[in-house]
């Protein structure tokens, strides 16, 4: 059974999952630091190009299956119009002060 975004232990991560599922790019970007970075399957990617292609242009949706590390590590059934559904792992780094994500890493779980 999926964990609702509002039930995730880290509220910033929960808000990001909710923004993905609502297809709300503005809300998503507001949760990131200005210099946020990301990687996919161990390779750093251009954040803005990647989120457009892999989340917002392809109707990305996250069904969180489990969390660890205080809600900053997730196992997710992730689906898009492009790739269908896959099991993915996500890890988030929260910037000092706790309000925004400075890095996230994703890949197959």
PDB file of C-alpha atoms in Angstrom:
ATOM      1  CA  UNK A   1       0.000   0.000   0.000  1.00  0.00           C
ATOM      2  CA  UNK A   2       1.332   3.420  -0.949  1.00  0.00           C
ATOM      3  CA  UNK A   3       2.226   6.023   1.674  1.00  0.00           C
ATOM      4  CA  UNK A   4       0.406   9.324   1.133  1.00  0.00           C
ATOM      5  CA  UNK A   5       2.753  12.309   0.665  1.00  0.00           C
ATOM      6  CA  UNK A   6       1.322  14.039   3.753  1.00  0.00           C
ATOM      7  CA  UNK A   7       2.217  10.962   5.849  1.00  0.00           C
ATOM      8  CA  UNK A   8       5.931  10.982   4.924  1.00  0.00           C
ATOM      9  CA  UNK A   9       8.290  11.694   7.817  1.00  0.00           C
ATOM     10  CA  UNK A  10      10.069  14.606   6.111  1.00  0.00           C
ATOM     11  CA  UNK A  11       7.545  17.336   5.234  1.00  0.00           C
ATOM     12  CA  UNK A  12       9.756  18.845   2.507  1.00  0.00           C
ATOM     13  CA  UNK A  13      10.052  15.480   0.748  1.00  0.00           C
ATOM     14  CA  UNK A  14       6.323  14.944   1.210  1.00  0.00           C
ATOM     15  CA  UNK A  15       5.605  18.308  -0.396  1.00  0.00           C
ATOM     16  CA  UNK A  16       7.871  17.435  -3.329  1.00  0.00           C
ATOM     17  CA  UNK A  17       6.079  14.107  -3.882  1.00  0.00           C
ATOM     18  CA  UNK A  18       2.739  15.939  -3.729  1.00  0.00           C
ATOM     19  CA  UNK A  19       3.989  18.494  -6.291  1.00  0.00           C
ATOM     20  CA  UNK A  20       5.078  15.700  -8.659  1.00  0.00           C
ATOM     21  CA  UNK A  21       1.718  13.956  -8.353  1.00  0.00           C
ATOM     22  CA  UNK A  22      -0.185  17.217  -8.888  1.00  0.00           C
ATOM     23  CA  UNK A  23       2.013  18.019 -11.927  1.00  0.00           C
ATOM     24  CA  UNK A  24       2.787  21.356 -10.251  1.00  0.00           C
ATOM     25  CA  UNK A  25       6.194  22.395 -11.558  1.00  0.00           C
ATOM     26  CA  UNK A  26       6.147  25.761  -9.757  1.00  0.00           C
ATOM     27  CA  UNK A  27       5.545  24.106  -6.371  1.00  0.00           C
ATOM     28  CA  UNK A  28       8.249  21.534  -7.161  1.00  0.00           C
ATOM     29  CA  UNK A  29      10.832  24.202  -8.018  1.00  0.00           C
ATOM     30  CA  UNK A  30      10.020  26.223  -4.889  1.00  0.00           C
ATOM     31  CA  UNK A  31      11.093  23.207  -2.820  1.00  0.00           C
ATOM     32  CA  UNK A  32      14.584  23.192  -4.348  1.00  0.00           C
ATOM     33  CA  UNK A  33      17.529  25.421  -3.576  1.00  0.00           C
ATOM     34  CA  UNK A  34      18.621  27.723  -6.413  1.00  0.00           C
ATOM     35  CA  UNK A  35      21.723  25.566  -6.957  1.00  0.00           C
ATOM     36  CA  UNK A  36      20.042  22.162  -6.536  1.00  0.00           C
ATOM     37  CA  UNK A  37      21.573  19.172  -8.319  1.00  0.00           C
ATOM     38  CA  UNK A  38      20.390  15.677  -9.153  1.00  0.00           C
ATOM     39  CA  UNK A  39      21.512  12.347 -10.497  1.00  0.00           C
ATOM     40  CA  UNK A  40      19.758   9.516 -12.310  1.00  0.00           C
ATOM     41  CA  UNK A  41      21.221   5.995 -12.103  1.00  0.00           C
ATOM     42  CA  UNK A  42      24.470   7.427 -10.714  1.00  0.00           C
ATOM     43  CA  UNK A  43      25.013  10.079 -13.378  1.00  0.00           C
ATOM     44  CA  UNK A  44      24.585  13.786 -12.704  1.00  0.00           C
ATOM     45  CA  UNK A  45      22.024  15.301 -15.044  1.00  0.00           C
ATOM     46  CA  UNK A  46      20.859  18.787 -15.957  1.00  0.00           C
ATOM     47  CA  UNK A  47      18.144  19.225 -13.343  1.00  0.00           C
ATOM     48  CA  UNK A  48      15.734  21.375 -15.359  1.00  0.00           C
ATOM     49  CA  UNK A  49      16.019  19.315 -18.533  1.00  0.00           C
ATOM     50  CA  UNK A  50      15.574  16.078 -16.553  1.00  0.00           C
ATOM     51  CA  UNK A  51      12.520  17.173 -14.558  1.00  0.00           C
ATOM     52  CA  UNK A  52      10.820  18.426 -17.706  1.00  0.00           C
ATOM     53  CA  UNK A  53      11.458  15.166 -19.585  1.00  0.00           C
ATOM     54  CA  UNK A  54      11.078  12.638 -16.754  1.00  0.00           C
ATOM     55  CA  UNK A  55       8.411  14.290 -14.594  1.00  0.00           C
ATOM     56  CA  UNK A  56       6.386  17.126 -16.033  1.00  0.00           C
ATOM     57  CA  UNK A  57       6.260  16.424 -19.798  1.00  0.00           C
ATOM     58  CA  UNK A  58       5.550  12.725 -19.178  1.00  0.00           C
ATOM     59  CA  UNK A  59       2.955  12.942 -16.355  1.00  0.00           C
ATOM     60  CA  UNK A  60       5.250  11.463 -13.703  1.00  0.00           C
ATOM     61  CA  UNK A  61       3.569   9.975 -10.630  1.00  0.00           C
ATOM     62  CA  UNK A  62       5.138   8.676  -7.400  1.00  0.00           C
ATOM     63  CA  UNK A  63       3.504   5.935  -5.307  1.00  0.00           C
ATOM     64  CA  UNK A  64       5.758   5.744  -2.246  1.00  0.00           C
ATOM     65  CA  UNK A  65       6.128   2.151  -1.043  1.00  0.00           C
ATOM     66  CA  UNK A  66       8.547   2.696   1.844  1.00  0.00           C
ATOM     67  CA  UNK A  67      10.704   5.328   3.505  1.00  0.00           C
ATOM     68  CA  UNK A  68      13.857   5.331   5.595  1.00  0.00           C
ATOM     69  CA  UNK A  69      16.436   7.835   6.865  1.00  0.00           C
ATOM     70  CA  UNK A  70      13.735  10.041   8.402  1.00  0.00           C
ATOM     71  CA  UNK A  71      11.778  10.165   5.161  1.00  0.00           C
ATOM     72  CA  UNK A  72      14.737  11.235   3.053  1.00  0.00           C
ATOM     73  CA  UNK A  73      15.132   7.873   1.310  1.00  0.00           C
ATOM     74  CA  UNK A  74      12.154   6.440  -0.560  1.00  0.00           C
ATOM     75  CA  UNK A  75      11.300   3.368  -2.575  1.00  0.00           C
ATOM     76  CA  UNK A  76       8.710   4.412  -5.128  1.00  0.00           C
ATOM     77  CA  UNK A  77       6.623   2.835  -7.842  1.00  0.00           C
ATOM     78  CA  UNK A  78       7.174   5.583 -10.400  1.00  0.00           C
ATOM     79  CA  UNK A  79       5.184   5.810 -13.586  1.00  0.00           C
ATOM     80  CA  UNK A  80       5.301   8.034 -16.624  1.00  0.00           C
ATOM     81  CA  UNK A  81       3.597   8.145 -19.992  1.00  0.00           C
ATOM     82  CA  UNK A  82       7.032   7.520 -21.549  1.00  0.00           C
ATOM     83  CA  UNK A  83       8.375   4.569 -19.539  1.00  0.00           C
ATOM     84  CA  UNK A  84       5.348   3.024 -17.836  1.00  0.00           C
ATOM     85  CA  UNK A  85       5.846   1.928 -14.219  1.00  0.00           C
ATOM     86  CA  UNK A  86       9.145   1.051 -12.560  1.00  0.00           C
ATOM     87  CA  UNK A  87      10.412   0.580  -9.024  1.00  0.00           C
ATOM     88  CA  UNK A  88      12.799   3.402  -8.174  1.00  0.00           C
ATOM     89  CA  UNK A  89      14.841   4.574  -5.219  1.00  0.00           C
ATOM     90  CA  UNK A  90      15.023   8.274  -4.324  1.00  0.00           C
ATOM     91  CA  UNK A  91      17.370   9.945  -1.835  1.00  0.00           C
ATOM     92  CA  UNK A  92      17.037  13.594  -0.842  1.00  0.00           C
ATOM     93  CA  UNK A  93      19.544  15.984   0.724  1.00  0.00           C
ATOM     94  CA  UNK A  94      17.915  18.798   2.654  1.00  0.00           C
ATOM     95  CA  UNK A  95      19.819  22.098   2.791  1.00  0.00           C
ATOM     96  CA  UNK A  96      20.862  23.446   6.197  1.00  0.00           C
ATOM     97  CA  UNK A  97      17.846  25.077   7.778  1.00  0.00           C
ATOM     98  CA  UNK A  98      15.606  22.270   6.570  1.00  0.00           C
ATOM     99  CA  UNK A  99      13.380  24.168   4.178  1.00  0.00           C
ATOM    100  CA  UNK A 100      14.583  23.093   0.742  1.00  0.00           C
ATOM    101  CA  UNK A 101      16.125  20.195  -1.133  1.00  0.00           C
ATOM    102  CA  UNK A 102      19.668  20.792  -2.371  1.00  0.00           C
ATOM    103  CA  UNK A 103      20.089  17.435  -4.145  1.00  0.00           C
ATOM    104  CA  UNK A 104      18.139  14.369  -5.070  1.00  0.00           C
ATOM    105  CA  UNK A 105      19.304  11.090  -6.511  1.00  0.00           C
ATOM    106  CA  UNK A 106      17.119   8.539  -8.220  1.00  0.00           C
ATOM    107  CA  UNK A 107      17.578   5.241  -9.977  1.00  0.00           C
ATOM    108  CA  UNK A 108      16.158   1.788 -10.318  1.00  0.00           C
ATOM    109  CA  UNK A 109      15.521   0.022  -7.026  1.00  0.00           C
TER     110      UNK A 109
END
